Tab-separated table of C-alpha atoms in Angstrom:
chain	number	residue	atom	x	y	z
A	14	MET	CA	-17.620	1.444	10.145
A	15	MET	CA	-14.291	0.047	11.366
A	16	LEU	CA	-11.027	0.510	9.470
A	17	ARG	CA	-8.119	-1.225	10.823
A	18	ASP	CA	-5.970	1.851	11.288
A	19	PRO	CA	-7.650	3.695	14.224
A	20	ARG	CA	-5.929	6.875	15.271
A	21	ARG	CA	-8.482	8.755	17.457
A	22	LEU	CA	-11.636	8.249	19.333
A	23	LEU	CA	-14.400	10.963	20.191
A	24	ARG	CA	-16.739	9.961	22.887
A	25	VAL	CA	-19.625	12.112	24.233
A	26	SER	CA	-22.125	11.041	26.769
A	27	VAL	CA	-25.639	12.591	26.456
A	28	ALA	CA	-28.945	12.783	28.296
A	29	PRO	CA	-29.416	10.657	31.337
A	30	ALA	CA	-31.008	7.893	29.328
A	31	ALA	CA	-28.488	8.212	26.402
A	32	ALA	CA	-24.769	8.143	25.956
A	33	LEU	CA	-23.114	9.366	22.823
A	34	ALA	CA	-19.783	7.897	21.786
A	35	VAL	CA	-18.221	9.155	18.374
A	36	ALA	CA	-14.939	7.739	17.578
A	37	VAL	CA	-13.068	10.015	15.113
A	38	LEU	CA	-10.450	7.829	13.473
A	39	SER	CA	-10.314	9.358	10.053
A	40	SER	CA	-12.238	10.563	7.032
A	41	LEU	CA	-11.387	10.047	3.495
A	42	SER	CA	-10.450	13.052	1.171
A	43	ARG	CA	-12.837	14.957	-1.083
A	44	CYS	CA	-13.015	17.991	-3.469
A	45	SER	CA	-15.882	19.689	-1.780
A	46	LEU	CA	-13.991	23.099	-2.060
A	47	LEU	CA	-14.721	23.040	-5.787
A	48	GLU	CA	-17.918	23.430	-7.486
A	49	PRO	CA	-19.444	20.117	-8.778
A	50	GLU	CA	-18.701	20.825	-12.431
A	51	ASP	CA	-15.070	21.671	-11.529
A	52	CYS	CA	-14.294	18.574	-9.550
A	53	VAL	CA	-11.336	16.917	-11.119
A	54	ILE	CA	-11.815	13.231	-11.492
A	55	SER	CA	-9.569	10.180	-12.567
A	56	ALA	CA	-10.585	6.812	-13.959
A	57	LEU	CA	-8.170	5.349	-11.250
A	58	SER	CA	-10.114	6.695	-8.284
A	59	PRO	CA	-12.091	3.475	-7.738
A	60	TYR	CA	-8.979	1.684	-6.965
A	61	PHE	CA	-7.431	3.900	-4.238
A	62	GLY	CA	-8.845	2.057	-1.462
A	63	THR	CA	-8.675	4.157	1.758
A	64	LYS	CA	-7.067	6.876	-0.049
A	65	THR	CA	-10.184	7.565	-2.223
A	66	ARG	CA	-11.810	10.888	-1.933
A	67	TYR	CA	-15.194	11.129	-0.254
A	68	GLU	CA	-16.788	12.447	-3.361
A	69	ASP	CA	-15.680	9.673	-5.469
A	70	VAL	CA	-17.568	7.195	-3.188
A	71	ASN	CA	-20.545	9.489	-2.441
A	72	PRO	CA	-20.898	12.080	-5.212
A	73	GLY	CA	-23.890	13.502	-3.146
A	74	LEU	CA	-21.377	15.350	-0.971
A	75	LEU	CA	-20.590	17.672	-3.912
A	76	LEU	CA	-24.104	19.035	-3.840
A	77	ASP	CA	-24.082	19.895	-0.137
A	78	PRO	CA	-21.389	18.372	2.134
A	79	GLU	CA	-23.151	19.516	5.218
A	80	ALA	CA	-26.520	18.061	4.408
A	81	PRO	CA	-27.244	14.548	6.203
A	82	ARG	CA	-28.345	11.694	3.937
A	83	ARG	CA	-29.970	8.542	4.908
A	84	ASP	CA	-32.373	5.817	3.919
A	85	PRO	CA	-35.946	7.348	4.541
A	86	GLU	CA	-37.089	4.077	6.021
A	87	LEU	CA	-34.484	4.297	8.790
A	88	LEU	CA	-35.068	6.188	12.098
A	89	GLU	CA	-38.825	6.639	11.550
A	90	GLU	CA	-40.859	8.398	14.059
A	91	THR	CA	-41.284	5.438	16.282
A	92	CYS	CA	-37.589	4.962	16.559
A	93	THR	CA	-35.585	6.998	19.252
A	94	PRO	CA	-31.854	6.874	18.990
A	95	VAL	CA	-30.308	6.249	22.360
A	96	GLN	CA	-26.635	5.931	21.629
A	97	LEU	CA	-24.328	6.762	18.649
A	98	VAL	CA	-20.967	4.958	18.094
A	99	ALA	CA	-18.895	6.048	15.109
A	100	LEU	CA	-15.492	4.841	14.098
A	101	ILE	CA	-14.209	7.257	11.606
A	102	ARG	CA	-10.766	7.622	10.007
A	103	HIS	CA	-8.841	10.964	10.169
A	104	GLY	CA	-9.410	13.595	7.666
A	105	THR	CA	-7.449	14.085	4.432
A	106	ARG	CA	-3.694	14.283	5.128
A	107	TYR	CA	-0.439	14.665	3.591
A	108	PRO	CA	1.715	11.579	2.423
A	109	THR	CA	3.900	10.276	5.283
A	110	ALA	CA	7.507	11.093	5.379
A	111	LYS	CA	8.278	7.550	4.300
A	112	GLN	CA	6.100	8.029	1.027
A	113	ILE	CA	7.560	11.391	0.513
A	114	ARG	CA	11.059	10.037	0.491
A	115	LYS	CA	10.143	7.503	-2.146
A	116	LEU	CA	8.571	10.155	-4.378
A	117	ARG	CA	11.671	12.284	-4.000
A	118	GLN	CA	13.569	9.177	-5.143
A	119	LEU	CA	11.234	8.945	-8.237
A	120	HIS	CA	11.555	12.546	-8.923
A	121	GLY	CA	15.330	12.338	-8.622
A	122	LEU	CA	15.455	9.574	-11.263
A	123	LEU	CA	13.525	11.839	-13.578
A	124	GLN	CA	15.814	14.828	-12.866
A	125	ALA	CA	18.857	12.798	-13.549
A	126	ARG	CA	18.054	12.213	-16.961
A	127	GLU	CA	20.511	13.735	-19.641
A	128	PRO	CA	18.798	15.748	-22.236
A	129	GLY	CA	19.980	13.421	-25.111
A	130	ASP	CA	18.732	10.380	-23.382
A	131	ASP	CA	15.208	10.775	-24.934
A	132	LYS	CA	16.161	10.193	-28.459
A	133	THR	CA	15.014	6.676	-28.473
A	134	CYS	CA	11.661	7.469	-26.721
A	135	ALA	CA	8.334	7.061	-28.405
A	136	ALA	CA	6.765	10.396	-28.649
A	137	GLY	CA	3.896	9.783	-26.214
A	138	SER	CA	6.403	8.314	-23.480
A	139	HIS	CA	8.742	11.311	-24.202
A	140	ASP	CA	5.853	13.894	-23.557
A	141	LEU	CA	4.705	12.086	-20.248
A	142	ARG	CA	8.095	11.726	-18.881
A	143	ALA	CA	8.864	15.470	-19.527
A	144	ALA	CA	5.618	16.284	-17.844
A	145	LEU	CA	6.493	14.110	-14.791
A	146	ALA	CA	9.895	15.851	-14.653
A	147	ALA	CA	8.482	19.353	-14.802
A	148	TRP	CA	5.740	18.619	-12.226
A	149	PRO	CA	6.637	19.929	-8.923
A	150	LEU	CA	7.268	17.551	-6.039
A	151	GLY	CA	4.899	19.395	-3.797
A	152	TYR	CA	5.526	17.568	-0.564
A	153	ALA	CA	8.257	17.824	1.988
A	154	GLU	CA	9.050	15.415	4.895
A	155	TRP	CA	7.974	17.781	7.600
A	156	MET	CA	4.417	17.463	6.210
A	157	ASP	CA	4.674	13.625	7.402
A	158	GLY	CA	1.093	12.690	7.408
A	159	GLN	CA	-0.354	15.800	8.862
A	160	LEU	CA	-3.862	16.832	8.236
A	161	VAL	CA	-4.411	19.326	5.346
A	162	GLU	CA	-6.921	22.055	5.301
A	163	LYS	CA	-9.400	19.926	3.602
A	164	GLY	CA	-8.976	17.269	6.106
A	165	TRP	CA	-9.983	19.887	8.856
A	166	GLN	CA	-13.008	20.657	6.538
A	167	ASP	CA	-13.875	16.956	6.207
A	168	MET	CA	-14.086	16.768	10.036
A	169	ARG	CA	-15.963	19.902	10.505
A	170	GLN	CA	-18.560	19.000	7.786
A	171	LEU	CA	-18.926	15.417	9.247
A	172	ALA	CA	-19.906	16.946	12.695
A	173	LEU	CA	-22.489	19.209	11.047
A	174	ARG	CA	-23.929	16.196	9.136
A	175	LEU	CA	-24.100	14.061	12.367
A	176	ALA	CA	-25.560	16.801	14.421
A	177	SER	CA	-28.272	17.333	11.776
A	178	LEU	CA	-28.739	13.608	11.416
A	179	PHE	CA	-29.292	12.983	15.249
A	180	PRO	CA	-30.522	16.355	16.585
A	181	ALA	CA	-31.692	14.794	19.936
A	182	LEU	CA	-28.382	13.316	20.470
A	183	PHE	CA	-26.363	16.389	19.403
A	184	SER	CA	-28.483	18.795	21.435
A	185	PHE	CA	-26.719	21.792	23.067
A	186	GLU	CA	-27.703	20.279	26.476
A	187	ASN	CA	-25.653	17.058	25.678
A	188	TYR	CA	-22.769	19.135	24.154
A	189	CYS	CA	-20.491	18.780	27.187
A	190	ARG	CA	-21.262	15.111	27.657
A	191	LEU	CA	-19.326	14.591	24.466
A	192	GLN	CA	-15.975	12.901	24.905
A	193	LEU	CA	-13.507	12.754	22.188
A	194	ILE	CA	-10.850	9.980	22.541
A	195	THR	CA	-8.057	9.915	20.119
A	196	SER	CA	-4.523	8.399	19.556
A	197	SER	CA	-1.431	10.493	19.949
A	198	LYS	CA	-1.136	10.760	16.143
A	199	HIS	CA	-1.178	14.545	15.151
A	200	ARG	CA	-3.441	13.998	12.273
A	201	CYS	CA	-5.933	12.438	14.689
A	202	VAL	CA	-5.647	14.879	17.353
A	203	ASP	CA	-6.176	17.585	14.738
A	204	SER	CA	-9.245	15.639	13.320
A	205	GLY	CA	-10.829	15.684	16.718
A	206	ALA	CA	-10.232	19.305	17.121
A	207	ALA	CA	-11.848	20.115	13.504
A	208	PHE	CA	-14.713	17.869	14.662
A	209	LEU	CA	-15.252	20.075	17.829
A	210	GLN	CA	-15.141	23.155	15.677
A	211	GLY	CA	-17.772	21.696	13.445
A	212	LEU	CA	-19.981	21.222	16.448
A	213	TRP	CA	-19.322	24.767	17.780
A	214	GLN	CA	-20.445	25.864	14.215
A	215	HIS	CA	-23.552	23.961	14.734
A	216	TYR	CA	-24.305	25.410	18.234
A	217	HIS	CA	-23.139	29.054	17.371
A	218	PRO	CA	-23.768	29.671	13.683
A	219	GLY	CA	-21.915	32.568	12.303
A	220	LEU	CA	-19.408	32.776	15.246
A	221	PRO	CA	-15.786	31.797	14.668
A	222	PRO	CA	-14.823	28.906	16.919
A	223	PRO	CA	-12.484	29.667	19.789
A	224	ASP	CA	-9.250	27.572	20.446
A	225	ILE	CA	-10.083	24.014	21.389
A	226	ALA	CA	-8.612	24.586	24.936
A	227	ASP	CA	-11.051	27.421	25.406
A	228	MET	CA	-14.085	25.367	24.501
A	229	GLU	CA	-16.624	24.389	27.156
A	230	CYS	CA	-15.934	20.729	26.874
A	231	GLY	CA	-12.242	20.645	26.594
A	232	THR	CA	-9.682	18.994	24.355
A	233	PRO	CA	-9.578	15.347	23.179
A	234	ARG	CA	-8.296	12.801	25.391
A	235	ILE	CA	-5.339	10.627	24.237
A	236	ASN	CA	-5.555	6.815	24.739
A	237	ASP	CA	-3.245	4.884	22.508
A	238	LYS	CA	-3.933	1.636	24.272
A	239	LEU	CA	-7.611	1.776	23.207
A	240	MET	CA	-7.294	3.415	19.693
A	241	ARG	CA	-4.008	1.901	18.640
A	242	PHE	CA	-4.688	-1.564	20.064
A	243	PHE	CA	-2.526	-3.234	17.375
A	244	ASP	CA	0.633	-1.431	18.858
A	245	HIS	CA	-0.290	-2.809	22.397
A	246	CYS	CA	-0.984	-6.488	21.536
A	247	GLU	CA	2.273	-8.439	22.107
A	248	LYS	CA	1.008	-11.509	20.250
A	249	LEU	CA	0.158	-9.265	17.236
A	250	LEU	CA	3.569	-7.601	17.373
A	251	THR	CA	5.338	-10.948	17.607
A	252	GLU	CA	3.562	-13.113	15.071
A	253	VAL	CA	2.907	-10.424	12.477
A	254	GLU	CA	4.445	-6.961	12.894
A	255	ARG	CA	8.003	-8.333	13.764
A	256	ASN	CA	7.588	-11.473	11.727
A	257	ALA	CA	9.736	-11.376	8.740
A	258	THR	CA	7.774	-14.096	7.053
A	259	ALA	CA	4.250	-12.754	8.017
A	260	LEU	CA	3.823	-10.927	4.557
A	261	TYR	CA	5.473	-13.583	2.421
A	262	HIS	CA	2.584	-13.714	0.167
A	263	VAL	CA	2.681	-9.893	-0.311
A	264	GLU	CA	6.500	-10.002	-1.189
A	265	ALA	CA	5.864	-12.924	-3.543
A	266	PHE	CA	3.351	-10.727	-5.365
A	267	LYS	CA	5.550	-7.790	-5.564
A	268	THR	CA	8.104	-10.021	-7.544
A	269	GLY	CA	5.458	-11.807	-9.702
A	270	PRO	CA	4.660	-11.238	-13.100
A	271	GLU	CA	1.667	-9.071	-12.653
A	272	MET	CA	3.676	-6.464	-10.742
A	273	GLN	CA	6.778	-6.948	-12.778
A	274	ASN	CA	4.960	-6.095	-15.893
A	275	ILE	CA	3.905	-2.833	-14.444
A	276	VAL	CA	7.458	-1.973	-13.294
A	277	LYS	CA	8.753	-2.667	-16.733
A	278	LYS	CA	6.003	-0.431	-18.304
A	279	VAL	CA	6.771	2.423	-15.884
A	280	ALA	CA	10.542	2.073	-16.454
A	281	ALA	CA	10.029	2.584	-20.162
A	282	THR	CA	7.692	5.586	-19.439
A	283	LEU	CA	10.413	7.301	-17.133
A	284	GLN	CA	13.264	5.959	-19.466
A	285	VAL	CA	15.221	4.599	-16.420
A	286	PRO	CA	16.555	1.045	-15.911
A	287	VAL	CA	14.239	-1.536	-14.560
A	288	SER	CA	16.689	-2.063	-11.792
A	289	ASN	CA	16.185	1.520	-10.392
A	290	LEU	CA	12.447	0.690	-9.706
A	291	SER	CA	10.558	-1.459	-7.256
A	292	ALA	CA	7.059	-2.450	-6.547
A	293	ASP	CA	7.162	-0.071	-3.621
A	294	LEU	CA	8.098	2.864	-5.680
A	295	ILE	CA	5.438	2.059	-8.179
A	296	GLN	CA	2.690	1.976	-5.468
A	297	VAL	CA	3.852	5.251	-4.213
A	298	ALA	CA	3.648	6.734	-7.807
A	299	PHE	CA	0.200	5.328	-8.153
A	300	PHE	CA	-0.896	6.880	-4.658
A	301	THR	CA	0.582	10.207	-5.660
A	302	CYS	CA	-2.160	10.552	-8.286
A	303	SER	CA	-4.566	10.019	-5.377
A	304	PHE	CA	-2.875	12.473	-2.960
A	305	ASP	CA	-2.917	15.150	-5.690
A	306	LEU	CA	-6.584	14.670	-6.390
A	307	ALA	CA	-7.502	14.653	-2.907
A	308	ILE	CA	-5.258	17.439	-1.480
A	309	LYS	CA	-4.882	19.768	-4.344
A	310	GLY	CA	-8.037	18.750	-6.575
A	311	VAL	CA	-5.777	18.403	-9.643
A	312	LYS	CA	-4.957	15.429	-11.851
A	313	SER	CA	-1.026	15.016	-11.872
A	314	PRO	CA	0.746	13.394	-14.779
A	315	TRP	CA	1.286	10.479	-12.328
A	316	CYS	CA	-2.484	9.677	-13.185
A	317	ASP	CA	-1.476	9.114	-16.790
A	318	VAL	CA	1.263	6.618	-15.956
A	319	PHE	CA	-1.302	3.956	-15.147
A	320	ASP	CA	-4.179	2.518	-16.864
A	321	ILE	CA	-7.319	0.426	-15.353
A	322	ASP	CA	-5.564	-2.816	-15.603
A	323	ASP	CA	-2.541	-1.533	-13.793
A	324	ALA	CA	-4.831	0.043	-11.045
A	325	LYS	CA	-6.500	-3.286	-10.496
A	326	VAL	CA	-3.142	-4.964	-9.831
A	327	LEU	CA	-2.009	-2.219	-7.547
A	328	GLU	CA	-5.404	-2.193	-5.685
A	329	TYR	CA	-4.957	-6.109	-5.203
A	330	LEU	CA	-1.381	-5.452	-3.974
A	331	ASN	CA	-2.696	-3.251	-1.212
A	332	ASP	CA	-5.516	-5.437	-0.445
A	333	LEU	CA	-3.177	-8.414	-0.072
A	334	LYS	CA	-1.118	-6.507	2.405
A	335	GLN	CA	-4.064	-5.406	4.532
A	336	TYR	CA	-5.372	-8.886	4.413
A	337	TRP	CA	-2.200	-10.412	5.880
A	338	LYS	CA	-1.302	-7.436	8.056
A	339	ARG	CA	-4.543	-6.232	9.315
A	340	GLY	CA	-7.377	-8.303	7.950
A	341	TYR	CA	-8.231	-12.145	8.249
A	342	GLY	CA	-4.964	-13.541	7.409
A	343	TYR	CA	-4.049	-14.197	10.849
A	344	THR	CA	-6.506	-14.825	13.702
A	345	ILE	CA	-4.708	-12.422	16.042
A	346	ASN	CA	-5.350	-9.602	13.561
A	347	SER	CA	-9.070	-9.266	14.489
A	348	ARG	CA	-8.661	-10.507	18.222
A	349	SER	CA	-6.295	-7.763	18.916
A	350	SER	CA	-9.299	-5.269	18.382
A	351	CYS	CA	-11.305	-6.962	21.144
A	352	THR	CA	-10.293	-4.245	23.604
A	353	LEU	CA	-11.746	-1.547	21.489
A	354	PHE	CA	-14.944	-3.418	20.650
A	355	GLN	CA	-15.492	-4.394	24.168
A	356	ASP	CA	-15.328	-0.762	25.163
A	357	ILE	CA	-17.886	0.037	22.489
A	358	PHE	CA	-20.383	-2.646	23.557
A	359	GLN	CA	-20.032	-1.693	27.164
A	360	HIS	CA	-21.248	1.682	26.395
A	361	LEU	CA	-24.071	0.377	24.315
A	362	ASP	CA	-25.135	-2.025	27.097
A	363	LYS	CA	-24.943	0.818	29.489
A	364	ALA	CA	-27.178	3.027	27.325
A	365	VAL	CA	-29.770	0.240	26.932
A	366	GLU	CA	-29.789	-0.343	30.703
A	367	GLN	CA	-30.428	3.322	31.568
A	368	LYS	CA	-33.182	3.306	28.854
A	369	GLN	CA	-34.907	0.429	30.379
A	370	ARG	CA	-34.649	1.767	33.902
A	371	LEU	CA	-36.099	4.889	33.105
A	372	ALA	CA	-39.044	3.131	31.269
A	373	LEU	CA	-39.725	1.056	34.328
A	374	SER	CA	-39.620	4.100	36.680
């Protein structure tokens, strides 16, 4: 799986005939700390994109998040895994500092309301606005996208699933052939550390893992040029990142009727002037529902601000941005990833060559 926001890469070489490369870029959030019947859900969950919890995509994780699952027709006895390459997003994280500042701005608008300003509100709108005003902000700027405890658990359990799914590749003899390559983003470095903790748990069940620096195989290796290739492609930076017109279609949609209808609706709910809100603030409010579900396992009042039709519009807005900034909107977007994919296929080719040489010897 390749999501165009890589932050870390984990790589391991295995037996002489095999090489194992696992890229840990990120994982989505989940509510696996809760019992299945206690897992809080929201009708908006299918529209959160990469901020969706694992359980909302794969409910089987609720039953046993450490149990591997695969198509029974895959990897039959006649098939021997030679190499594993995985590109995975980082574990569940806090909102970024930028998102938290926007959320604080929204919270400030609610707190600034005068007691008498609610007299003209409909009862339902008044109740929801009051609930939002009373709902604790819950996030501080120092959190700035850091991995939350559930994110550590995400990666530990992912390691356990992969080790169980590919026991030959993840044998103890191959443990120190594992290489973890990550970007310098703290949530990615921590995701790699959590992955290694999960492997330690696999190899040493019942024993608490030591510090990553004290493990046999060492710490993850940082390589931003490989893992954050989009920050090191000058043509991408010039034509897209630094180009004020590159996201023209996104900005046009933000001011279009679909988004402006949602802005007006939310303004009426919060009882604030429409001019105090923007599409960016609305999107942060929408994702706050997702963050609270993923991080805290609770359904916040922000989830009640939007209905399914709103969610579809906001999902489209996010997809539109990714299309032009990271997807197929510009040819350079995909070409900028050639360095990473070249690295992956070089390791795949090497593994096949080694396997073929052994077969002929």
